Amino acid sequence: AQSVSQHNHHVILSEAASLELGCNYSYGGTVNLFWYVQYPGQHLQLLLKYFSGDPLVKGIKGFEAEFIKSKFSFNLRKPSVQWSDTAEYFCAVKNQYNTDKLIFGTGTRLQVFP
Amino acid sequence: DGGITQSPKYLFRKEGQNVTLSCEQNLNHDAMYWYRQDPGQGLRLIYYSQIVNDFQKGDIAEGYSVSREKKESFPLTVTSAQKNPTAFYLCASSYRAGEQYFGPGTRLTVT
C-alpha cells in the first residue's frame, strides 16, 4: 500500500536557523505532492504543491520543496525560520490512478524559539 | 466569503450514542472528504465522495457513515460501533484531482 514517511516527529530550532523536514513516499508511478501546515488553532492550509515541471517548488511564507524522483522524496526547506513558523507540518501524496485520495504522513511538529 | 464550515467546534457525547458532524462548503467543489486526526498518526481518510449520491470508504471507515445528498454538504455520523471515537475530525473539499481545502475541524469527545 502507498505510504508517506516523515522521519522528523519533533523539531526544535532557534529563530534564523535553517529548516529541512524530510518526506519520503512509497509509490513508483506518477505522483502529486503536497505540504500542508497547521498553525496552532488554525485550519490545515496548503504550503506548496508539486504536480509536474520544475522539481523545485516555491510556496508561501518563504518555504520551498524539492522533488527528487530517484529518492522518492519531497523535502521541505526554509533558509531562516521565524517564531511564527511554529506549527505542525504534513506531507501528502496522491498517485496518478486515484487522484482523489490523498495519503498523509504522520506530521512533524516544529517549535521555533526566539 | 467562500470556504468550508464545520459545526460544532467541540462536541461531547456519552458512549453508545450516535453523533453527526456537519460539513458544508460553498466552493462549488465536486469532491468532499472526512479525515480523522490523532496525535502522532497524521490524518487518516474515513470516507470520501466524488459526486452527489456517491461515496467511497477510506482507510478507516468502520464505525462511521456518511451521506451526500447535496453537493455542498457531506455529514459524517460517528456510530456507537466506532471503538475509539474521541478525535479531531477534519472535512475537506476539492475540485476533481485538485488540491484539498480543509475546514476548521470538530473535536469530538466521547465519555
PDB file of C-alpha atoms in Angstrom:
ATOM      1  CA  ALA A   1       0.000   0.000   0.000  1.00  0.00           C
ATOM      2  CA  GLN A   2       1.098   3.536  -0.680  1.00  0.00           C
ATOM      3  CA  SER A   3       2.602   5.294   2.329  1.00  0.00           C
ATOM      4  CA  VAL A   4       4.287   8.530   3.322  1.00  0.00           C
ATOM      5  CA  SER A   5       7.076   8.772   5.897  1.00  0.00           C
ATOM      6  CA  GLN A   6       8.049  11.831   7.841  1.00  0.00           C
ATOM      7  CA  HIS A   7      11.030  10.830   9.927  1.00  0.00           C
ATOM      8  CA  ASN A   8      11.288  14.011  11.979  1.00  0.00           C
ATOM      9  CA  HIS A   9       8.482  13.866  14.520  1.00  0.00           C
ATOM     10  CA  HIS A  10       9.506  16.896  16.567  1.00  0.00           C
ATOM     11  CA  VAL A  11      11.984  19.577  15.555  1.00  0.00           C
ATOM     12  CA  ILE A  12      13.149  22.410  17.797  1.00  0.00           C
ATOM     13  CA  LEU A  13      15.008  25.366  16.301  1.00  0.00           C
ATOM     14  CA  SER A  14      16.061  28.863  17.201  1.00  0.00           C
ATOM     15  CA  GLU A  15      14.936  31.774  15.061  1.00  0.00           C
ATOM     16  CA  ALA A  16      17.081  32.304  11.953  1.00  0.00           C
ATOM     17  CA  ALA A  17      18.118  28.653  11.842  1.00  0.00           C
ATOM     18  CA  SER A  18      17.651  26.756   8.601  1.00  0.00           C
ATOM     19  CA  LEU A  19      14.955  24.121   8.319  1.00  0.00           C
ATOM     20  CA  GLU A  20      14.695  20.900   6.383  1.00  0.00           C
ATOM     21  CA  LEU A  21      11.870  18.449   7.004  1.00  0.00           C
ATOM     22  CA  GLY A  22      12.068  15.061   5.366  1.00  0.00           C
ATOM     23  CA  CYS A  23       9.289  13.370   3.390  1.00  0.00           C
ATOM     24  CA  ASN A  24       9.559  10.056   1.580  1.00  0.00           C
ATOM     25  CA  TYR A  25       6.802   8.174  -0.184  1.00  0.00           C
ATOM     26  CA  SER A  26       6.390   4.667  -1.476  1.00  0.00           C
ATOM     27  CA  TYR A  27       4.937   4.666  -4.969  1.00  0.00           C
ATOM     28  CA  GLY A  28       6.789   4.102  -8.200  1.00  0.00           C
ATOM     29  CA  GLY A  29       4.480   5.889 -10.604  1.00  0.00           C
ATOM     30  CA  THR A  30       3.467   9.470 -11.228  1.00  0.00           C
ATOM     31  CA  VAL A  31       2.578  11.374  -8.072  1.00  0.00           C
ATOM     32  CA  ASN A  32       1.317  14.739  -6.942  1.00  0.00           C
ATOM     33  CA  LEU A  33       2.986  16.000  -3.775  1.00  0.00           C
ATOM     34  CA  PHE A  34       1.877  18.466  -1.129  1.00  0.00           C
ATOM     35  CA  TRP A  35       2.999  20.092   2.072  1.00  0.00           C
ATOM     36  CA  TYR A  36       0.296  21.328   4.433  1.00  0.00           C
ATOM     37  CA  VAL A  37       0.763  23.342   7.605  1.00  0.00           C
ATOM     38  CA  GLN A  38      -1.416  23.520  10.698  1.00  0.00           C
ATOM     39  CA  TYR A  39      -0.700  26.582  12.859  1.00  0.00           C
ATOM     40  CA  PRO A  40      -1.934  26.379  16.449  1.00  0.00           C
ATOM     41  CA  GLY A  41      -5.702  26.795  16.482  1.00  0.00           C
ATOM     42  CA  GLN A  42      -5.966  27.262  12.729  1.00  0.00           C
ATOM     43  CA  HIS A  43      -7.131  25.352   9.660  1.00  0.00           C
ATOM     44  CA  LEU A  44      -4.866  22.977   7.856  1.00  0.00           C
ATOM     45  CA  GLN A  45      -3.633  25.002   4.884  1.00  0.00           C
ATOM     46  CA  LEU A  46      -1.619  24.309   1.768  1.00  0.00           C
ATOM     47  CA  LEU A  47       2.017  25.460   1.840  1.00  0.00           C
ATOM     48  CA  LEU A  48       3.009  24.244  -1.596  1.00  0.00           C
ATOM     49  CA  LYS A  49       2.355  21.567  -4.172  1.00  0.00           C
ATOM     50  CA  TYR A  50       4.087  19.723  -6.981  1.00  0.00           C
ATOM     51  CA  PHE A  51       2.194  18.390  -9.977  1.00  0.00           C
ATOM     52  CA  SER A  52       4.769  18.479 -12.772  1.00  0.00           C
ATOM     53  CA  GLY A  53       7.561  20.587 -14.227  1.00  0.00           C
ATOM     54  CA  ASP A  54      10.330  22.225 -12.207  1.00  0.00           C
ATOM     55  CA  PRO A  55      11.071  19.911  -9.272  1.00  0.00           C
ATOM     56  CA  LEU A  56      11.957  22.877  -7.055  1.00  0.00           C
ATOM     57  CA  VAL A  57       8.683  24.314  -5.863  1.00  0.00           C
ATOM     58  CA  LYS A  58       8.248  27.599  -4.026  1.00  0.00           C
ATOM     59  CA  GLY A  59       5.373  28.089  -1.630  1.00  0.00           C
ATOM     60  CA  ILE A  60       4.030  30.658   0.753  1.00  0.00           C
ATOM     61  CA  LYS A  61       5.978  32.289   3.586  1.00  0.00           C
ATOM     62  CA  GLY A  62       9.400  31.544   2.078  1.00  0.00           C
ATOM     63  CA  PHE A  63       9.063  27.764   2.066  1.00  0.00           C
ATOM     64  CA  GLU A  64      10.266  25.596  -0.783  1.00  0.00           C
ATOM     65  CA  ALA A  65      10.428  21.881  -1.504  1.00  0.00           C
ATOM     66  CA  GLU A  66      12.407  19.762  -3.907  1.00  0.00           C
ATOM     67  CA  PHE A  67      11.014  16.686  -5.610  1.00  0.00           C
ATOM     68  CA  ILE A  68      13.745  14.086  -6.143  1.00  0.00           C
ATOM     69  CA  LYS A  69      12.134  11.261  -8.059  1.00  0.00           C
ATOM     70  CA  SER A  70      15.091   8.874  -7.709  1.00  0.00           C
ATOM     71  CA  LYS A  71      14.920   9.191  -3.932  1.00  0.00           C
ATOM     72  CA  PHE A  72      11.104   9.236  -3.679  1.00  0.00           C
ATOM     73  CA  SER A  73      11.492  12.383  -1.617  1.00  0.00           C
ATOM     74  CA  PHE A  74       9.864  15.792  -1.291  1.00  0.00           C
ATOM     75  CA  ASN A  75      11.716  17.579   1.490  1.00  0.00           C
ATOM     76  CA  LEU A  76      10.549  20.932   2.796  1.00  0.00           C
ATOM     77  CA  ARG A  77      13.069  23.717   3.366  1.00  0.00           C
ATOM     78  CA  LYS A  78      13.267  27.240   4.661  1.00  0.00           C
ATOM     79  CA  PRO A  79      16.570  29.121   4.926  1.00  0.00           C
ATOM     80  CA  SER A  80      15.687  31.093   8.054  1.00  0.00           C
ATOM     81  CA  VAL A  81      12.770  30.198  10.325  1.00  0.00           C
ATOM     82  CA  GLN A  82      10.740  32.602  12.424  1.00  0.00           C
ATOM     83  CA  TRP A  83       8.865  32.110  15.663  1.00  0.00           C
ATOM     84  CA  SER A  84       5.643  32.317  13.642  1.00  0.00           C
ATOM     85  CA  ASP A  85       6.619  29.136  11.777  1.00  0.00           C
ATOM     86  CA  THR A  86       5.830  27.121  14.897  1.00  0.00           C
ATOM     87  CA  ALA A  87       3.259  24.641  13.631  1.00  0.00           C
ATOM     88  CA  GLU A  88       2.683  21.063  12.563  1.00  0.00           C
ATOM     89  CA  TYR A  89       3.716  20.189   9.021  1.00  0.00           C
ATOM     90  CA  PHE A  90       2.230  17.373   6.968  1.00  0.00           C
ATOM     91  CA  CYS A  91       3.496  15.871   3.750  1.00  0.00           C
ATOM     92  CA  ALA A  92       0.877  14.271   1.482  1.00  0.00           C
ATOM     93  CA  VAL A  93       0.902  12.305  -1.754  1.00  0.00           C
ATOM     94  CA  LYS A  94      -1.606  11.154  -4.309  1.00  0.00           C
ATOM     95  CA  ASN A  95      -0.963   8.856  -7.225  1.00  0.00           C
ATOM     96  CA  GLN A  96      -1.974   9.015 -10.853  1.00  0.00           C
ATOM     97  CA  TYR A  97      -4.554   6.220 -10.534  1.00  0.00           C
ATOM     98  CA  ASN A  98      -6.515   7.635  -7.650  1.00  0.00           C
ATOM     99  CA  THR A  99      -6.311  11.369  -7.902  1.00  0.00           C
ATOM    100  CA  ASP A 100      -8.952  11.933  -5.233  1.00  0.00           C
ATOM    101  CA  LYS A 101      -7.217  10.008  -2.460  1.00  0.00           C
ATOM    102  CA  LEU A 102      -4.559  11.872  -0.518  1.00  0.00           C
ATOM    103  CA  ILE A 103      -2.190   9.923   1.731  1.00  0.00           C
ATOM    104  CA  PHE A 104      -0.728  11.893   4.638  1.00  0.00           C
ATOM    105  CA  GLY A 105       2.423  11.430   6.637  1.00  0.00           C
ATOM    106  CA  THR A 106       2.245  11.437  10.421  1.00  0.00           C
ATOM    107  CA  GLY A 107       3.348  15.049  10.668  1.00  0.00           C
ATOM    108  CA  THR A 108       6.312  16.961  12.074  1.00  0.00           C
ATOM    109  CA  ARG A 109       5.861  19.323  14.964  1.00  0.00           C
ATOM    110  CA  LEU A 110       8.138  22.343  14.613  1.00  0.00           C
ATOM    111  CA  GLN A 111       8.871  24.609  17.549  1.00  0.00           C
ATOM    112  CA  VAL A 112      10.827  27.785  16.948  1.00  0.00           C
ATOM    113  CA  PHE A 113      12.200  29.700  19.904  1.00  0.00           C
ATOM    114  CA  PRO A 114      13.094  33.394  19.780  1.00  0.00           C
TER     115      PRO A 114
ATOM    116  CA  ASP B   1     -16.898  34.543   1.552  1.00  0.00           C
ATOM    117  CA  GLY B   2     -16.028  31.075   0.256  1.00  0.00           C
ATOM    118  CA  GLY B   3     -14.940  28.244   2.444  1.00  0.00           C
ATOM    119  CA  ILE B   4     -15.689  25.132   4.414  1.00  0.00           C
ATOM    120  CA  THR B   5     -17.609  25.231   7.646  1.00  0.00           C
ATOM    121  CA  GLN B   6     -17.763  22.516  10.249  1.00  0.00           C
ATOM    122  CA  SER B   7     -20.009  22.578  13.232  1.00  0.00           C
ATOM    123  CA  PRO B   8     -19.845  22.400  16.098  1.00  0.00           C
ATOM    124  CA  LYS B   9     -16.238  23.154  17.038  1.00  0.00           C
ATOM    125  CA  TYR B  10     -16.450  20.986  20.167  1.00  0.00           C
ATOM    126  CA  LEU B  11     -18.823  18.093  20.715  1.00  0.00           C
ATOM    127  CA  PHE B  12     -19.315  15.916  23.755  1.00  0.00           C
ATOM    128  CA  ARG B  13     -21.255  12.665  23.774  1.00  0.00           C
ATOM    129  CA  LYS B  14     -21.846   9.708  26.013  1.00  0.00           C
ATOM    130  CA  GLU B  15     -20.638   6.308  24.921  1.00  0.00           C
ATOM    131  CA  GLY B  16     -23.274   4.385  22.958  1.00  0.00           C
ATOM    132  CA  GLN B  17     -24.768   7.436  21.276  1.00  0.00           C
ATOM    133  CA  ASN B  18     -24.546   8.178  17.581  1.00  0.00           C
ATOM    134  CA  VAL B  19     -23.416  11.686  16.688  1.00  0.00           C
ATOM    135  CA  THR B  20     -23.456  13.582  13.391  1.00  0.00           C
ATOM    136  CA  LEU B  21     -20.801  16.100  12.401  1.00  0.00           C
ATOM    137  CA  SER B  22     -21.688  18.761   9.882  1.00  0.00           C
ATOM    138  CA  CYS B  23     -19.596  19.858   6.899  1.00  0.00           C
ATOM    139  CA  GLU B  24     -20.699  22.462   4.369  1.00  0.00           C
ATOM    140  CA  GLN B  25     -18.770  24.045   1.511  1.00  0.00           C
ATOM    141  CA  ASN B  26     -19.620  26.897  -0.840  1.00  0.00           C
ATOM    142  CA  LEU B  27     -16.592  26.483  -3.099  1.00  0.00           C
ATOM    143  CA  ASN B  28     -18.556  24.538  -5.729  1.00  0.00           C
ATOM    144  CA  HIS B  29     -16.173  21.627  -5.266  1.00  0.00           C
ATOM    145  CA  ASP B  30     -17.230  18.229  -6.542  1.00  0.00           C
ATOM    146  CA  ALA B  31     -15.282  16.117  -4.068  1.00  0.00           C
ATOM    147  CA  MET B  32     -15.535  16.076  -0.288  1.00  0.00           C
ATOM    148  CA  TYR B  33     -13.617  14.141   2.340  1.00  0.00           C
ATOM    149  CA  TRP B  34     -13.616  13.236   6.006  1.00  0.00           C
ATOM    150  CA  TYR B  35     -10.400  12.673   7.922  1.00  0.00           C
ATOM    151  CA  ARG B  36      -9.630  11.784  11.475  1.00  0.00           C
ATOM    152  CA  GLN B  37      -6.563  13.323  13.138  1.00  0.00           C
ATOM    153  CA  ASP B  38      -4.964  11.678  16.153  1.00  0.00           C
ATOM    154  CA  PRO B  39      -1.692  12.777  17.793  1.00  0.00           C
ATOM    155  CA  GLY B  40       1.293  11.151  16.111  1.00  0.00           C
ATOM    156  CA  GLN B  41      -0.821   9.489  13.413  1.00  0.00           C
ATOM    157  CA  GLY B  42      -1.380  12.266  10.935  1.00  0.00           C
ATOM    158  CA  LEU B  43      -4.642  12.393   9.008  1.00  0.00           C
ATOM    159  CA  ARG B  44      -6.438   9.196   8.099  1.00  0.00           C
ATOM    160  CA  LEU B  45      -9.177   9.086   5.486  1.00  0.00           C
ATOM    161  CA  ILE B  46     -12.587   7.923   6.696  1.00  0.00           C
ATOM    162  CA  TYR B  47     -14.849   8.452   3.672  1.00  0.00           C
ATOM    163  CA  TYR B  48     -14.814  10.492   0.502  1.00  0.00           C
ATOM    164  CA  SER B  49     -17.319  11.466  -2.136  1.00  0.00           C
ATOM    165  CA  GLN B  50     -16.541  12.473  -5.689  1.00  0.00           C
ATOM    166  CA  ILE B  51     -20.103  13.306  -6.745  1.00  0.00           C
ATOM    167  CA  VAL B  52     -23.537  13.689  -5.215  1.00  0.00           C
ATOM    168  CA  ASN B  53     -25.200  10.449  -4.114  1.00  0.00           C
ATOM    169  CA  ASP B  54     -21.950   8.512  -4.287  1.00  0.00           C
ATOM    170  CA  PHE B  55     -19.202   7.918  -1.728  1.00  0.00           C
ATOM    171  CA  GLN B  56     -16.349   5.516  -1.053  1.00  0.00           C
ATOM    172  CA  LYS B  57     -14.804   4.097   2.083  1.00  0.00           C
ATOM    173  CA  GLY B  58     -11.411   5.353   3.076  1.00  0.00           C
ATOM    174  CA  ASP B  59      -8.854   3.569   5.193  1.00  0.00           C
ATOM    175  CA  ILE B  60     -10.757   3.638   8.498  1.00  0.00           C
ATOM    176  CA  ALA B  61     -14.462   3.605   7.594  1.00  0.00           C
ATOM    177  CA  GLU B  62     -15.583   1.086  10.218  1.00  0.00           C
ATOM    178  CA  GLY B  63     -17.980   2.624  12.720  1.00  0.00           C
ATOM    179  CA  TYR B  64     -18.711   5.658  10.518  1.00  0.00           C
ATOM    180  CA  SER B  65     -21.355   6.510   7.948  1.00  0.00           C
ATOM    181  CA  VAL B  66     -21.870   9.390   5.510  1.00  0.00           C
ATOM    182  CA  SER B  67     -24.367  10.765   3.031  1.00  0.00           C
ATOM    183  CA  ARG B  68     -24.012  13.102   0.077  1.00  0.00           C
ATOM    184  CA  GLU B  69     -27.471  14.296  -0.890  1.00  0.00           C
ATOM    185  CA  LYS B  70     -26.307  17.784  -1.863  1.00  0.00           C
ATOM    186  CA  LYS B  71     -23.111  18.987  -3.479  1.00  0.00           C
ATOM    187  CA  GLU B  72     -22.490  21.426  -0.640  1.00  0.00           C
ATOM    188  CA  SER B  73     -22.961  19.043   2.277  1.00  0.00           C
ATOM    189  CA  PHE B  74     -21.227  15.887   3.479  1.00  0.00           C
ATOM    190  CA  PRO B  75     -22.276  14.979   7.044  1.00  0.00           C
ATOM    191  CA  LEU B  76     -20.422  12.289   8.975  1.00  0.00           C
ATOM    192  CA  THR B  77     -22.125  10.090  11.561  1.00  0.00           C
ATOM    193  CA  VAL B  78     -19.972   8.524  14.222  1.00  0.00           C
ATOM    194  CA  THR B  79     -21.871   5.451  15.343  1.00  0.00           C
ATOM    195  CA  SER B  80     -21.731   3.578  18.598  1.00  0.00           C
ATOM    196  CA  ALA B  81     -19.812   0.852  16.721  1.00  0.00           C
ATOM    197  CA  GLN B  82     -16.734   3.087  16.464  1.00  0.00           C
ATOM    198  CA  LYS B  83     -14.463   1.825  19.229  1.00  0.00           C
ATOM    199  CA  ASN B  84     -12.321   4.917  19.707  1.00  0.00           C
ATOM    200  CA  PRO B  85     -14.420   7.870  18.568  1.00  0.00           C
ATOM    201  CA  THR B  86     -12.655  10.600  20.550  1.00  0.00           C
ATOM    202  CA  ALA B  87     -10.613  12.510  17.978  1.00  0.00           C
ATOM    203  CA  PHE B  88     -10.309  15.640  15.882  1.00  0.00           C
ATOM    204  CA  TYR B  89     -12.362  15.350  12.690  1.00  0.00           C
ATOM    205  CA  LEU B  90     -11.482  17.332   9.585  1.00  0.00           C
ATOM    206  CA  CYS B  91     -13.597  17.838   6.497  1.00  0.00           C
ATOM    207  CA  ALA B  92     -12.065  18.832   3.162  1.00  0.00           C
ATOM    208  CA  SER B  93     -13.195  19.523  -0.377  1.00  0.00           C
ATOM    209  CA  SER B  94     -11.587  19.856  -3.785  1.00  0.00           C
ATOM    210  CA  TYR B  95     -12.188  20.015  -7.496  1.00  0.00           C
ATOM    211  CA  ARG B  96     -11.606  16.610  -9.065  1.00  0.00           C
ATOM    212  CA  ALA B  97      -7.840  15.893  -8.949  1.00  0.00           C
ATOM    213  CA  GLY B  98      -7.121  19.288  -7.370  1.00  0.00           C
ATOM    214  CA  GLU B  99      -5.667  20.214  -4.007  1.00  0.00           C
ATOM    215  CA  GLN B 100      -7.836  19.805  -0.950  1.00  0.00           C
ATOM    216  CA  TYR B 101      -9.058  22.656   1.207  1.00  0.00           C
ATOM    217  CA  PHE B 102      -9.793  21.977   4.843  1.00  0.00           C
ATOM    218  CA  GLY B 103     -12.380  23.142   7.333  1.00  0.00           C
ATOM    219  CA  PRO B 104     -11.609  24.182  10.922  1.00  0.00           C
ATOM    220  CA  GLY B 105     -12.412  20.766  12.375  1.00  0.00           C
ATOM    221  CA  THR B 106     -14.640  19.346  15.084  1.00  0.00           C
ATOM    222  CA  ARG B 107     -13.156  17.967  18.276  1.00  0.00           C
ATOM    223  CA  LEU B 108     -15.320  15.083  19.457  1.00  0.00           C
ATOM    224  CA  THR B 109     -15.025  13.739  22.979  1.00  0.00           C
ATOM    225  CA  VAL B 110     -16.905  10.599  23.942  1.00  0.00           C
ATOM    226  CA  THR B 111     -17.013   9.567  27.586  1.00  0.00           C
TER     227      THR B 111
END
